[in-house]
Amino acid sequence: MTAPGTRDEDFGARLSFDRGVRGRRAVDVPAWSGDETPLPDSWLLRDSVRLPEMSQGELVRYYTALSARNYGIDSGTYPLGSCTMKFNPKVNDLIAFLPGFADAHPLAAEEGAQGTLRTLWELRAGLAEITGLPAVSLAPAAGAQGEFAGVLMIKAALEDRGELEQRRRILVPDSAHGTNPATAAMAGFAVTHIPTADDGSLDRGTIERELDETVAGVMVTVPNTLGLWERGIEEVADLIHEAGAYLYADGANLNAIMGRVRYGDLGFDVAHLNLHKSFSTPHGGGGPGAGPVCCNEELAPYLPKPILEENDDGVVRLAVPERSIGRLQQFHGNAGVLLRAYAYMRALGLDGLRAVSGQAVLNANYLRVLLDGHYDLPYDRPVLHEVVFSGSRQRRQHGVRTYDIAKRLIDHGFHPPTVYFPLIVDEALMMEPTETEPPEAIEALADALIAIAAEAERDPDALHEAPVAAPIGRLDETTAARRPFLRWQDPGAVKR
Ligand SMILES: *Cc1c(COP(=O)(O)O)cnc(C)c1O
């Protein structure tokens, strides 16, 4: 794909270093007419830094062309399941960039930082309302860190109850996000997997059998990674509490249910949210994020610090919960992400958030219906925010793998979906169109996938070569992982 106006010149193949011409400048700086620099010449790095020298026009074209090789939500549909790659209104960025927020010093006196602190205070009140869990810490910097906080809180509460020795297990459905068992293990618990029943909800019989005085908690992804509602979760919550264990909600995919169902009302004790997903922060490549942890009164004393409190004098202050699990990261959390979430929440209001989840669910079901019959659908029932198809028919009949299908989608101009996850679906294709895609975009994505299914029948070998229209073709991923090139190398010189 060549960016408009670049003709055949491959801007990725030659770096700025190779393009520079000695003496060219992007900015003309007037000659210095004052005294000579007092620094001795030997301190200056004149010869050893080989900086590229380019004109401003060349520089702008170079970076514009490079940026056009990236695929982002601003370039097209991005159906990466579970990641909620939705369009984020730019006004939220502008609000987070306001100098009063962006230039605030994290160590400023609380009285002098009331604008930021009160905004965060109102955000936490909103999140408490949305989750039905009254106590909130905004500190965690990602979903996985929010989970870790939640499980450490459960651990600390059990220790105070004198039951930590005996309660060493956490039950995790096999349809949970992978971070759930990882978190439980990192917090020092043994993980017991609960199988998924035929309808895609967790298997009640196994839960009932496993629940005993050795169980510390149960972590449930709601909705689960099949994009399905966890049927009967309220009764399961009762069973868990009768057994003396805690119930954790992975709320990273709140997009599906926000404004409609609240974790607290369902019986969850603690939950984390992914503000960078559901609440509008551009994310990808590992950040930035915010994974607030919300809990009931019983677990509130264990929240990570700092939390926010409004004092009698009307000043919002940082506070440390009585039995806090401690600090997870510096200062207040990822303020830029938190501010965007606040702006988004206030702009939409409760009705708007409810409309978001309604549209997200409608869009996922539209995709489900459009693709019905072209790919296998192992859990065939109405979905919430995402739908998980399987490429097993294409594999079985034509030797085409989900991996090939995903790579071919790049040639059709789409970012691939999440693949091979959840693990319980063979050759999984997990797609989340999100509420911000218009129907035409969902139809275009479905058309591309249907065309690929037809190609799998007609010419399966061609699919093994995909992508063919992208700047970089298919990589040997094992080699890329084991022997990565960490420095630029001339593609002509690299043995493929
Ligand atoms: C994205 C996601 C996570 C992890 O969140 P990070 O911010 O990437 O750490 C956890 N659980 C679910 C269900 C997710 O979708």
Coordinates of C-alpha atoms and ligand atoms in Angstrom, one line a residue:
M1 CA 0.0 0.0 0.0
T2 CA 1.5 3.2 -1.1
A3 CA 0.4 6.4 0.6
P4 CA -1.0 9.0 -1.8
G5 CA 1.6 11.1 -3.4
T6 CA 4.5 8.9 -2.5
R7 CA 4.5 7.1 -5.8
D8 CA 6.6 4.1 -5.7
E9 CA 9.1 5.4 -3.2
D10 CA 9.1 3.0 -0.3
F11 CA 9.4 5.2 2.8
G12 CA 9.8 2.3 5.1
A13 CA 12.7 0.8 3.2
R14 CA 15.0 3.8 3.5
L15 CA 15.3 5.5 6.9
S16 CA 15.9 9.2 7.5
F17 CA 19.5 8.3 8.1
D18 CA 19.8 7.0 4.5
R19 CA 18.0 10.0 3.1
G20 CA 19.9 12.7 4.8
V21 CA 22.1 15.0 2.7
R22 CA 24.9 16.8 4.5
G23 CA 24.1 20.4 5.2
R24 CA 20.3 20.2 4.7
R25 CA 18.3 21.7 7.4
A26 CA 14.6 21.5 8.5
V27 CA 14.8 24.8 10.3
D28 CA 17.1 27.7 9.6
V29 CA 18.6 29.1 12.7
P30 CA 20.3 32.5 12.4
A31 CA 24.1 32.4 12.8
W32 CA 25.2 33.1 16.4
S33 CA 26.8 36.5 16.6
G34 CA 27.6 36.5 20.3
D35 CA 30.7 35.1 22.0
E36 CA 32.0 31.7 21.2
T37 CA 30.8 28.8 23.3
P38 CA 32.8 28.4 26.5
L39 CA 32.5 24.6 26.3
P40 CA 35.8 23.0 25.3
D41 CA 35.6 21.4 21.9
S42 CA 36.4 17.9 23.3
W43 CA 33.1 18.0 25.1
L44 CA 31.1 18.4 22.0
L45 CA 29.8 15.4 20.1
R46 CA 30.0 17.0 16.7
D47 CA 31.3 14.1 14.7
S48 CA 30.0 11.0 16.6
V49 CA 26.3 11.7 16.4
R50 CA 25.3 10.9 12.8
L51 CA 22.0 12.7 12.8
P52 CA 20.0 12.7 9.5
E53 CA 20.0 16.1 7.8
M54 CA 16.8 16.8 5.8
S55 CA 14.7 19.7 4.7
Q56 CA 11.5 20.4 6.5
G57 CA 9.4 19.3 3.5
E58 CA 11.3 16.0 3.2
L59 CA 10.9 15.4 7.0
V60 CA 7.1 16.0 6.9
R61 CA 6.7 13.7 3.9
Y62 CA 8.8 11.0 5.5
Y63 CA 6.8 10.9 8.8
T64 CA 3.5 11.4 7.1
A65 CA 4.2 8.4 4.8
L66 CA 5.4 6.3 7.8
S67 CA 2.3 7.2 9.8
A68 CA 0.1 6.1 6.9
R69 CA 1.6 2.6 7.2
N70 CA 0.1 2.1 10.6
Y71 CA -3.4 0.8 11.0
G72 CA -5.4 2.4 13.7
I73 CA -9.0 3.1 14.7
D74 CA -8.7 6.4 12.8
S75 CA -8.0 4.4 9.6
G76 CA -10.6 1.8 9.7
T77 CA -12.6 -1.0 11.4
Y78 CA -10.6 -2.7 14.1
P79 CA -12.6 -5.8 15.2
L80 CA -10.1 -7.1 17.8
G81 CA -12.3 -9.0 20.2
S82 CA -12.1 -8.3 23.9
C83 CA -10.1 -5.1 23.2
T84 CA -12.9 -2.7 22.5
M85 CA -11.1 -0.8 19.7
K86 CA -13.8 1.8 19.3
F87 CA -13.6 5.4 18.0
N88 CA -12.8 7.8 20.8
P89 CA -14.2 11.3 20.5
K90 CA -11.4 13.8 20.1
V91 CA -12.9 16.2 22.5
N92 CA -11.9 13.9 25.4
D93 CA -8.3 14.3 24.4
L94 CA -8.6 18.0 24.2
I95 CA -10.1 18.1 27.7
A96 CA -7.3 16.0 29.1
F97 CA -4.8 18.3 27.4
L98 CA -6.2 21.5 29.1
P99 CA -3.2 23.2 30.7
G100 CA -4.9 23.2 34.1
F101 CA -4.9 19.4 34.0
A102 CA -1.9 18.6 31.8
D103 CA 0.5 20.9 33.7
A104 CA -0.6 20.1 37.2
H105 CA 2.2 18.7 39.3
P106 CA 1.4 15.4 41.0
L107 CA 3.0 16.6 44.2
A108 CA 1.1 19.9 44.3
A109 CA -0.6 20.7 47.6
E110 CA -4.1 19.3 47.6
E111 CA -5.7 22.7 48.1
G112 CA -3.9 23.9 44.9
A113 CA -5.0 20.9 42.9
Q114 CA -8.7 20.9 43.6
G115 CA -9.6 21.1 39.9
T116 CA -8.0 17.7 39.1
L117 CA -8.8 16.1 42.5
R118 CA -12.5 17.0 42.4
T119 CA -12.8 15.8 38.8
L120 CA -11.3 12.5 39.8
W121 CA -13.5 12.4 42.9
E122 CA -16.6 12.8 40.6
L123 CA -15.3 10.2 38.3
R124 CA -15.0 7.7 41.1
A125 CA -18.6 8.6 42.2
G126 CA -19.8 7.9 38.7
L127 CA -18.0 4.5 38.5
A128 CA -19.4 3.6 41.9
E129 CA -22.9 4.3 40.5
I130 CA -22.3 2.4 37.3
T131 CA -20.9 -0.7 39.0
G132 CA -23.1 -0.6 42.1
L133 CA -19.9 -1.0 44.1
P134 CA -19.5 2.0 46.4
A135 CA -15.8 2.1 47.1
V136 CA -13.3 2.9 44.3
S137 CA -9.6 3.3 43.9
L138 CA -8.5 4.9 40.6
A139 CA -4.9 3.9 41.1
P140 CA -4.4 0.7 38.9
A141 CA -2.8 1.5 35.5
A142 CA -4.3 -1.3 33.6
G143 CA -7.0 -4.0 33.7
A144 CA -4.5 -6.7 34.8
Q145 CA -3.2 -4.4 37.6
G146 CA -6.8 -3.8 38.7
E147 CA -7.3 -7.5 38.9
F148 CA -4.1 -8.0 40.8
A149 CA -5.3 -5.3 43.3
G150 CA -8.7 -7.0 43.6
V151 CA -7.2 -10.4 44.4
L152 CA -4.7 -9.0 46.8
M153 CA -7.7 -7.3 48.6
I154 CA -9.4 -10.7 48.9
K155 CA -6.2 -12.1 50.2
A156 CA -5.8 -9.4 52.8
A157 CA -9.5 -9.7 53.9
L158 CA -9.0 -13.5 54.3
E159 CA -5.9 -12.9 56.4
D160 CA -7.8 -10.6 58.7
R161 CA -10.5 -13.3 59.0
G162 CA -7.7 -15.8 59.9
E163 CA -8.7 -18.0 56.9
L164 CA -5.9 -17.4 54.5
E165 CA -4.0 -20.6 55.5
Q166 CA -7.0 -22.7 54.6
R167 CA -8.4 -20.8 51.6
R168 CA -5.7 -21.4 49.0
R169 CA -7.8 -21.8 45.8
I170 CA -9.4 -19.5 43.3
L171 CA -11.9 -20.9 40.8
V172 CA -11.7 -19.5 37.3
P173 CA -13.9 -20.5 34.4
D174 CA -12.1 -21.7 31.3
S175 CA -13.9 -18.9 29.4
A176 CA -12.2 -16.2 31.5
H177 CA -9.7 -13.8 30.2
G178 CA -6.2 -15.2 30.4
T179 CA -5.2 -12.5 32.9
N180 CA -7.6 -14.0 35.5
P181 CA -5.7 -17.2 36.2
A182 CA -2.4 -15.4 35.8
T183 CA -3.5 -12.9 38.4
A184 CA -4.6 -15.5 40.9
A185 CA -1.4 -17.4 40.5
M186 CA 0.7 -14.2 40.9
A187 CA -1.1 -13.5 44.1
G188 CA -0.1 -16.9 45.4
F189 CA -3.3 -18.9 44.9
A190 CA -3.8 -22.2 43.2
V191 CA -6.1 -22.0 40.2
T192 CA -8.9 -24.5 39.7
H193 CA -10.5 -24.3 36.2
I194 CA -14.3 -24.5 35.9
P195 CA -15.4 -25.9 32.5
T196 CA -17.9 -24.1 30.3
A197 CA -21.3 -25.7 29.8
D198 CA -22.7 -26.3 26.4
D199 CA -24.7 -23.1 26.4
G200 CA -21.5 -21.0 27.0
S201 CA -22.1 -20.2 30.7
L202 CA -20.0 -21.7 33.5
D203 CA -20.8 -25.2 34.5
R204 CA -23.0 -25.0 37.7
G205 CA -22.4 -28.5 38.8
T206 CA -18.7 -28.2 38.8
I207 CA -18.9 -24.9 40.7
E208 CA -21.1 -26.5 43.4
R209 CA -18.8 -29.5 43.7
E210 CA -15.6 -27.4 44.0
L211 CA -16.9 -24.8 46.5
D212 CA -15.7 -25.6 49.9
E213 CA -13.7 -24.0 52.8
T214 CA -10.5 -24.1 50.7
V215 CA -11.8 -21.6 48.2
A216 CA -10.8 -18.0 48.5
G217 CA -12.7 -16.6 45.6
V218 CA -14.2 -17.0 42.2
M219 CA -13.1 -14.8 39.3
V220 CA -15.7 -14.4 36.5
T221 CA -15.3 -12.4 33.4
V222 CA -18.7 -10.7 32.9
P223 CA -19.7 -10.9 30.1
N224 CA -17.5 -13.8 29.4
T225 CA -14.9 -14.0 26.6
L226 CA -17.5 -15.8 24.3
G227 CA -19.4 -12.5 24.4
L228 CA -22.1 -14.3 26.4
W229 CA -24.1 -13.4 29.5
E230 CA -23.2 -15.6 32.4
R231 CA -26.6 -17.2 33.0
G232 CA -27.7 -17.6 36.7
I233 CA -24.7 -15.6 38.0
E234 CA -26.9 -14.2 40.9
E235 CA -27.6 -17.7 42.3
V236 CA -23.9 -18.6 41.8
A237 CA -23.0 -15.5 43.8
D238 CA -25.2 -16.7 46.7
L239 CA -23.5 -20.2 46.6
I240 CA -20.1 -18.6 46.7
H241 CA -20.9 -16.4 49.6
E242 CA -22.5 -19.3 51.5
A243 CA -19.2 -21.0 51.1
G244 CA -17.4 -18.0 52.6
A245 CA -15.6 -17.0 49.4
Y246 CA -15.5 -13.8 47.5
L247 CA -16.8 -13.1 44.0
Y248 CA -14.6 -11.1 41.6
A249 CA -15.9 -9.5 38.3
D250 CA -13.5 -8.9 35.4
G251 CA -15.4 -5.9 34.1
A252 CA -13.0 -5.0 31.2
N253 CA -15.9 -5.5 28.8
L254 CA -18.3 -3.3 30.5
N255 CA -19.1 -1.9 27.1
A256 CA -21.6 -4.7 26.8
I257 CA -23.6 -3.9 29.8
M258 CA -23.0 -0.4 31.1
G259 CA -26.0 1.5 32.2
R260 CA -28.0 -1.7 32.3
V261 CA -26.7 -4.2 34.9
R262 CA -24.5 -3.5 38.0
Y263 CA -21.9 -5.9 39.4
G264 CA -22.9 -4.9 42.9
D265 CA -26.5 -5.8 42.3
L266 CA -25.5 -9.2 40.9
G267 CA -23.7 -10.0 44.1
F268 CA -20.1 -9.3 43.1
D269 CA -17.8 -8.2 45.9
V270 CA -15.1 -6.5 43.8
A271 CA -14.6 -5.7 40.1
H272 CA -12.2 -3.8 37.9
L273 CA -13.0 -1.8 34.8
N274 CA -10.9 -0.9 31.8
L275 CA -11.4 2.8 31.2
H276 CA -9.2 2.7 28.2
K277 CA -11.6 0.3 26.6
S278 CA -15.1 1.2 27.6
F279 CA -14.5 4.8 28.5
S280 CA -12.7 6.2 25.5
T281 CA -8.9 6.3 25.6
P282 CA -7.0 5.5 22.4
H283 CA -5.1 2.4 23.4
G284 CA -3.0 -0.3 21.8
G285 CA 0.5 -1.6 21.9
G286 CA 0.3 -1.9 25.7
G287 CA -1.1 1.4 26.9
P288 CA -1.8 3.8 28.3
G289 CA -4.6 2.5 30.5
A290 CA -6.6 2.8 33.7
G291 CA -8.1 -0.2 35.6
P292 CA -10.0 1.2 38.6
V293 CA -11.0 -1.3 41.2
C294 CA -14.4 -1.0 42.7
C295 CA -15.7 -3.0 45.7
N296 CA -18.3 -3.3 48.5
E297 CA -18.0 -1.9 52.0
E298 CA -16.5 -5.1 53.3
L299 CA -13.5 -4.9 51.1
A300 CA -13.2 -1.1 51.0
P301 CA -10.5 -1.0 53.8
Y302 CA -8.1 -3.0 51.6
L303 CA -8.2 -0.8 48.4
P304 CA -4.9 0.2 47.0
K305 CA -3.8 3.7 47.9
P306 CA -4.4 6.5 47.2
I307 CA -8.2 6.8 47.4
L308 CA -10.0 10.2 47.4
E309 CA -12.1 11.6 50.1
E310 CA -14.1 14.8 50.5
N311 CA -13.5 16.4 53.8
D312 CA -15.9 18.5 55.8
D313 CA -14.2 21.6 54.6
G314 CA -15.2 20.7 51.0
V315 CA -11.6 19.9 50.0
V316 CA -11.0 16.6 48.2
R317 CA -7.9 14.9 49.6
L318 CA -5.9 11.8 49.0
A319 CA -6.4 9.2 51.6
V320 CA -5.0 5.8 52.6
P321 CA -7.6 3.0 53.3
E322 CA -7.2 1.6 56.8
R323 CA -5.8 -1.8 55.7
S324 CA -4.7 -0.9 52.2
I325 CA -2.8 -3.4 50.2
G326 CA -0.4 -0.6 49.4
R327 CA 0.7 1.4 46.4
L328 CA 0.6 0.0 42.9
Q329 CA 2.2 2.8 41.0
Q330 CA 3.2 6.4 41.3
F331 CA 1.0 9.3 42.3
H332 CA -2.8 9.2 41.4
G333 CA -2.9 6.6 38.6
N334 CA -2.9 7.4 34.9
A335 CA -4.6 10.9 35.2
G336 CA -4.8 11.4 31.5
V337 CA -6.9 8.3 31.0
L338 CA -9.0 9.1 34.0
L339 CA -9.7 12.6 32.8
R340 CA -10.8 11.3 29.4
A341 CA -13.1 8.8 31.1
Y342 CA -14.6 11.6 33.1
A343 CA -15.3 13.7 30.0
Y344 CA -16.8 10.8 28.2
M345 CA -19.0 9.8 31.1
R346 CA -20.3 13.4 31.7
A347 CA -20.9 14.0 28.0
L348 CA -23.0 10.8 27.6
G349 CA -24.7 10.6 31.0
L350 CA -26.4 7.5 32.1
D351 CA -28.8 7.4 29.1
G352 CA -25.9 7.8 26.8
L353 CA -23.9 5.0 28.4
R354 CA -27.0 2.8 28.1
A355 CA -27.2 3.7 24.4
V356 CA -23.6 2.7 24.0
S357 CA -24.0 -0.8 25.4
G358 CA -27.2 -1.2 23.4
Q359 CA -25.5 -0.3 20.1
A360 CA -22.4 -2.4 20.9
V361 CA -24.7 -5.4 21.4
L362 CA -26.7 -4.7 18.3
N363 CA -23.6 -4.4 16.2
A364 CA -22.1 -7.6 17.4
N365 CA -25.4 -9.4 16.7
Y366 CA -25.6 -7.9 13.3
L367 CA -22.2 -9.3 12.5
R368 CA -23.3 -12.7 13.9
V369 CA -26.3 -12.8 11.7
L370 CA -24.4 -11.7 8.6
L371 CA -21.8 -14.4 9.0
D372 CA -24.2 -17.1 10.0
G373 CA -23.7 -20.1 7.7
H374 CA -20.3 -19.0 6.4
Y375 CA -18.3 -19.9 9.5
D376 CA -19.1 -22.2 12.4
L377 CA -20.6 -20.7 15.5
P378 CA -19.9 -23.1 18.4
Y379 CA -22.1 -21.2 20.9
D380 CA -25.1 -20.3 18.9
R381 CA -27.1 -17.8 20.9
P382 CA -27.5 -14.0 20.9
V383 CA -24.3 -12.4 22.0
L384 CA -23.4 -9.2 23.9
H385 CA -20.5 -7.0 22.8
E386 CA -18.6 -9.6 20.7
V387 CA -19.1 -12.8 18.8
V388 CA -16.8 -15.8 18.5
F389 CA -16.8 -17.8 15.3
S390 CA -14.7 -20.7 14.5
G391 CA -12.6 -21.4 11.4
S392 CA -12.7 -25.2 12.0
R393 CA -14.8 -25.9 8.9
Q394 CA -12.3 -24.1 6.7
R395 CA -9.5 -25.9 8.4
R396 CA -11.1 -29.3 8.2
Q397 CA -12.3 -29.0 4.6
H398 CA -9.7 -26.9 2.9
G399 CA -6.6 -26.8 5.1
V400 CA -7.1 -23.1 5.7
R401 CA -6.4 -22.0 9.2
T402 CA -7.8 -19.1 11.2
Y403 CA -4.4 -17.6 11.0
D404 CA -4.7 -17.5 7.2
I405 CA -8.1 -15.9 7.4
A406 CA -6.9 -13.2 9.7
K407 CA -3.9 -12.4 7.5
R408 CA -6.1 -12.3 4.4
L409 CA -8.4 -9.7 6.1
I410 CA -5.4 -7.3 6.0
D411 CA -5.5 -7.5 2.2
H412 CA -9.2 -6.5 2.4
G413 CA -8.2 -3.4 4.4
F414 CA -9.3 -4.6 7.9
H415 CA -7.4 -5.1 11.1
P416 CA -7.6 -8.8 11.9
P417 CA -9.8 -10.0 14.8
T418 CA -8.5 -11.7 17.9
V419 CA -7.6 -15.3 17.0
Y420 CA -7.1 -18.6 18.9
F421 CA -8.8 -17.1 21.9
P422 CA -10.8 -18.0 23.9
L423 CA -9.0 -21.3 24.1
I424 CA -12.2 -23.3 24.4
V425 CA -13.1 -22.5 20.8
D426 CA -11.2 -24.4 18.1
E427 CA -9.7 -22.0 15.5
A428 CA -11.4 -19.1 17.2
L429 CA -12.2 -15.8 15.4
M430 CA -13.3 -13.4 18.1
M431 CA -14.8 -10.2 16.8
E432 CA -16.0 -7.0 18.5
P433 CA -17.3 -4.4 16.1
T434 CA -18.1 -1.9 19.0
E435 CA -20.8 0.6 19.0
T436 CA -19.0 3.2 16.9
E437 CA -19.0 1.2 13.6
P438 CA -21.8 2.2 11.3
P439 CA -23.8 -0.7 9.7
E440 CA -22.0 -0.2 6.3
A441 CA -18.7 -0.9 8.0
I442 CA -20.0 -4.1 9.6
E443 CA -21.5 -5.2 6.3
A444 CA -18.1 -4.5 4.6
L445 CA -16.3 -6.6 7.2
A446 CA -18.8 -9.4 6.8
D447 CA -18.5 -9.2 3.0
A448 CA -14.7 -9.5 3.3
L449 CA -15.0 -12.6 5.6
I450 CA -17.5 -14.2 3.3
A451 CA -15.2 -13.6 0.3
I452 CA -12.4 -15.2 2.3
A453 CA -14.6 -18.2 3.1
A454 CA -15.3 -18.6 -0.7
E455 CA -11.6 -18.2 -1.5
A456 CA -10.9 -20.9 1.1
E457 CA -13.0 -23.3 -1.0
R458 CA -11.7 -22.2 -4.4
D459 CA -8.1 -21.4 -3.9
P460 CA -6.9 -22.3 -0.4
D461 CA -3.2 -22.1 -1.2
A462 CA -3.5 -18.4 -2.0
L463 CA -4.6 -17.8 1.6
H464 CA -1.4 -19.2 3.0
E465 CA 0.5 -16.4 1.3
A466 CA -1.6 -13.5 2.7
P467 CA -1.1 -10.7 3.3
V468 CA 0.1 -9.7 -0.1
A469 CA -1.0 -6.1 -0.3
A470 CA 0.5 -5.0 3.0
P471 CA 3.9 -3.2 3.3
I472 CA 5.3 -6.3 5.1
G473 CA 4.2 -9.8 4.1
R474 CA 3.9 -12.8 6.3
L475 CA 6.5 -13.1 8.9
D476 CA 8.0 -16.2 10.4
E477 CA 6.6 -15.6 13.8
T478 CA 8.7 -18.1 15.6
T479 CA 11.9 -16.6 14.3
A480 CA 10.6 -13.1 15.0
A481 CA 10.0 -14.1 18.6
R482 CA 13.2 -16.1 19.1
R483 CA 15.6 -14.1 17.1
P484 CA 14.1 -10.6 16.7
F485 CA 15.9 -7.9 14.8
L486 CA 16.0 -5.1 17.3
R487 CA 17.8 -2.7 15.1
W488 CA 17.0 -1.4 11.6
Q489 CA 18.5 -3.5 8.9
D490 CA 18.3 -2.9 5.2
P491 CA 15.6 -5.3 4.0
G492 CA 17.7 -6.2 1.0
A493 CA 20.5 -7.4 3.2
V494 CA 18.2 -9.4 5.6
K495 CA 17.9 -13.1 4.7
R496 CA 14.2 -13.9 4.9
Ligands
LIG1 C1 -8.3 -6.4 28.1 C2 -8.8 -7.3 29.2 C3 -8.0 -7.5 30.3 C4 -6.7 -6.9 30.5 O1 -6.6 -5.5 30.5 P1 -5.3 -4.7 30.4 O2 -5.6 -3.3 30.5 O3 -4.8 -5.1 29.0 O4 -4.3 -5.2 31.4 C5 -8.6 -8.3 31.3 N1 -9.8 -8.9 31.1 C6 -10.5 -8.8 30.0 C7 -11.8 -9.5 29.9 C8 -10.0 -8.0 29.0 O5 -10.8 -7.8 27.9

